[in-house]
Amino acid sequence: MSWLRALRDTARAGMKVERTRLEPLGALRAAVGLAVVIAAGLALLGPGAAASSAFGAFMAAVATFQQSWRPRPVLALASGLTLAVSTFTGYLVGSADVGLFLPMLAVWSFAAGLMWAAGPTAGIIASGNVAIMLVTVTLPTSVPQAAGHAAMIAAGGVVQALLIVLFPVRRWGARRDALADALAAEADYARRLRHDPVSSFDPEPLMKARDAAAVTVRQARRRPAELHGARGLAERVRPVLASLADPAVGAPAEGPARDRVRELLDAAGAVLDAAAHAIRHGDPVRLPAPALAVLKAPDLPEVFTGAPLRAARRLAALLDDVLETAEPGSGRTADPAEAMLRPTVPALVPLALKAVRAELRPGSPVLRHAVRVTAAACAGYLVGHALPFGHAYWAPMASVMVMRPDFTQTWSRAVARFGGTLVGVGAATAVVQLAQPGMYLSGLLAVVSAGLMYVLMRTGYAVTQVFASAYVVFLLGMGGVRWDQTVPDRIALTLVGGVLAMLAYALYPAWETPRLRTRLADWLAADGRYAAAVLEQYADPAGARRADVRQALLEVRDARLAWQEALARAEGEPVRHRGLSRAAAEGAGDALAALGRGAMLLEAHLPDHDGEPVPGAAELARAVREATGAGAKAVREGGVPRWDGARELLADWEASGPGVLRGAAGQLRESLEEASEALRP
């Protein structure tokens, strides 16, 4: 893709407004917290301290709207306290000599860039703290006053955390939505299988539900019963749906058995949708009677035999469990010992440091991002002071806030920030010109602007910047700064900051496109380990560990998601494919998705622990593991994978294998060959 097209497409993406579910009550709570902090600051300490505390409360509220499963009060406290420390330290260094502040800004920016290794939420909070620090260090005039400002900033975060504790909005709502979305995705999958028996399933909703299910010890004791256990059942339902629908291991493609399969799939969709609705809203399960009648029909042995009959019976039993689990007040209790426990904040620190250390290596995208952020922030600070404007901090602040580890987000956010700033500053200036607000009215307008930003935060970065810019104009006006001292400065310096961010990425990029082969190879190797783990269960039902299959499946999902994210980033990059064209990427991705699906069909019919071992399954598992490992190595090196050994064994099993192994072996072989064909020059 050319630079012109890449810049055009990403700019359009940055200005796009999304239709999404809003959170007005959460936004109102955040705005009330901001209003309380501003009012207390104005009444007790004056406009300067009020502005400091307002920035603390503002950023603490922003942190609570990030996509994180950590308790919201913790996010608010972390944002407010770290900003207080940054502000006080910055004033101590910068008040003595402006030249000393630059090295500190470099250290803080570099650390904020590295925090992306710990996850997007940590990266966003750290970046926001650097940006707001640039503003708040200019407000105090003495060390005691700086300490007071830092205390007010921390108080802003404490107020937001307290409000979340005292006035929870839709308690457990995000986790209910995650689990309900997973069940609804499986309901949609069941209905799609009626028309396309080999339809694919994106496991992202199940992955999100798994992330949501990790809780603290305290949360595990208080978690509603309907949020405990349903996710595990949903995981077990998916392979059963696929095995029932697929003609290779399930019912024939035509005839009465296929008609009954369609009825069962439709009934399964109705059950899963009913369970999703009940969990999302905390209501009793309301299930259409015909769905239960189909699932409980007594004539199943007359229609199905063998593997399809086992799948139909297992599906009915699993859906019974789903309905029982989804019923509020069912009497089920959650044992904290059975929960996936999220590490506490103290335990999270060494994990974050370990993740950061892992990125301190040549070629690391996170390390490159940290270097770019540091260079852009320091250059913006110097340029801002050199230009004949006031408020020089706006240039580095714009750079820090728009920069992300990938090109697409950085450029789209730069365009959105400049466009949103133009609109927001223009609208706020018009209001100031017409209303001539005093100190208290300016504070009220700042709170209203922040509240609207919180409400519309998920609709797009451009919309967010409209109200964030208006918020800053009103907040500075509260301190007596005239509009004509802020508007030209902010527009010009925001443009400077955006340009510096893009120059930093152009001069020191971290393109995803050259790494596509590595991501694809990781997915191929994970698929092979998953298929081998499933086959080993057939080879030794008594001694094999089901946990090995589960762990291999989770690795496949992580590798698939990493591939999908890398492919999405690469599509917007202005670089050549460097060995992996778009057609090859799509073909290979489809083949690996089918490879994982073939292993999933085998997982749906795993033998019981007292079952008979399948002769030759261990040899086939070893051949698949070795072949996919060698194939992954070939993909990384730019070659075409070969499947010598595994292909012949799979063909033998396809011809004379027992039961479901025969059909699944054919799908595994075809998927491997399609992957090689897609990567062939």
XYZ file of C-alpha atoms in Angstrom, residues 131 134 376-377 392-404 410 413-414 417-418 421 461 465 490 492-501:
36
model
C 0.514 14.320 29.200
C 3.150 18.551 31.448
C 8.566 13.152 20.090
C 7.829 14.399 23.620
C 4.333 25.159 25.208
C 3.335 21.879 26.848
C 0.517 21.322 24.359
C 2.870 20.067 21.646
C 4.455 17.232 23.670
C 1.085 16.492 25.274
C -0.469 15.955 21.840
C 2.404 13.680 20.784
C 2.202 11.499 23.883
C -1.580 11.132 23.732
C -1.814 10.139 20.059
C 1.136 7.760 19.844
C 0.502 4.026 19.964
C -0.981 6.609 15.746
C -5.487 9.416 16.379
C -3.251 12.277 15.236
C -7.019 14.824 17.717
C -6.367 17.779 15.427
C -9.378 20.069 18.799
C -11.397 9.468 19.361
C -11.311 15.234 21.576
C -3.568 25.020 21.332
C -0.951 25.402 16.435
C 0.821 23.290 19.031
C -1.581 20.373 18.634
C -0.700 20.349 14.951
C 2.995 20.447 15.843
C 2.584 17.533 18.260
C 0.724 15.442 15.686
C 3.346 16.109 13.020
C 6.143 15.147 15.424
C 4.352 11.904 16.284
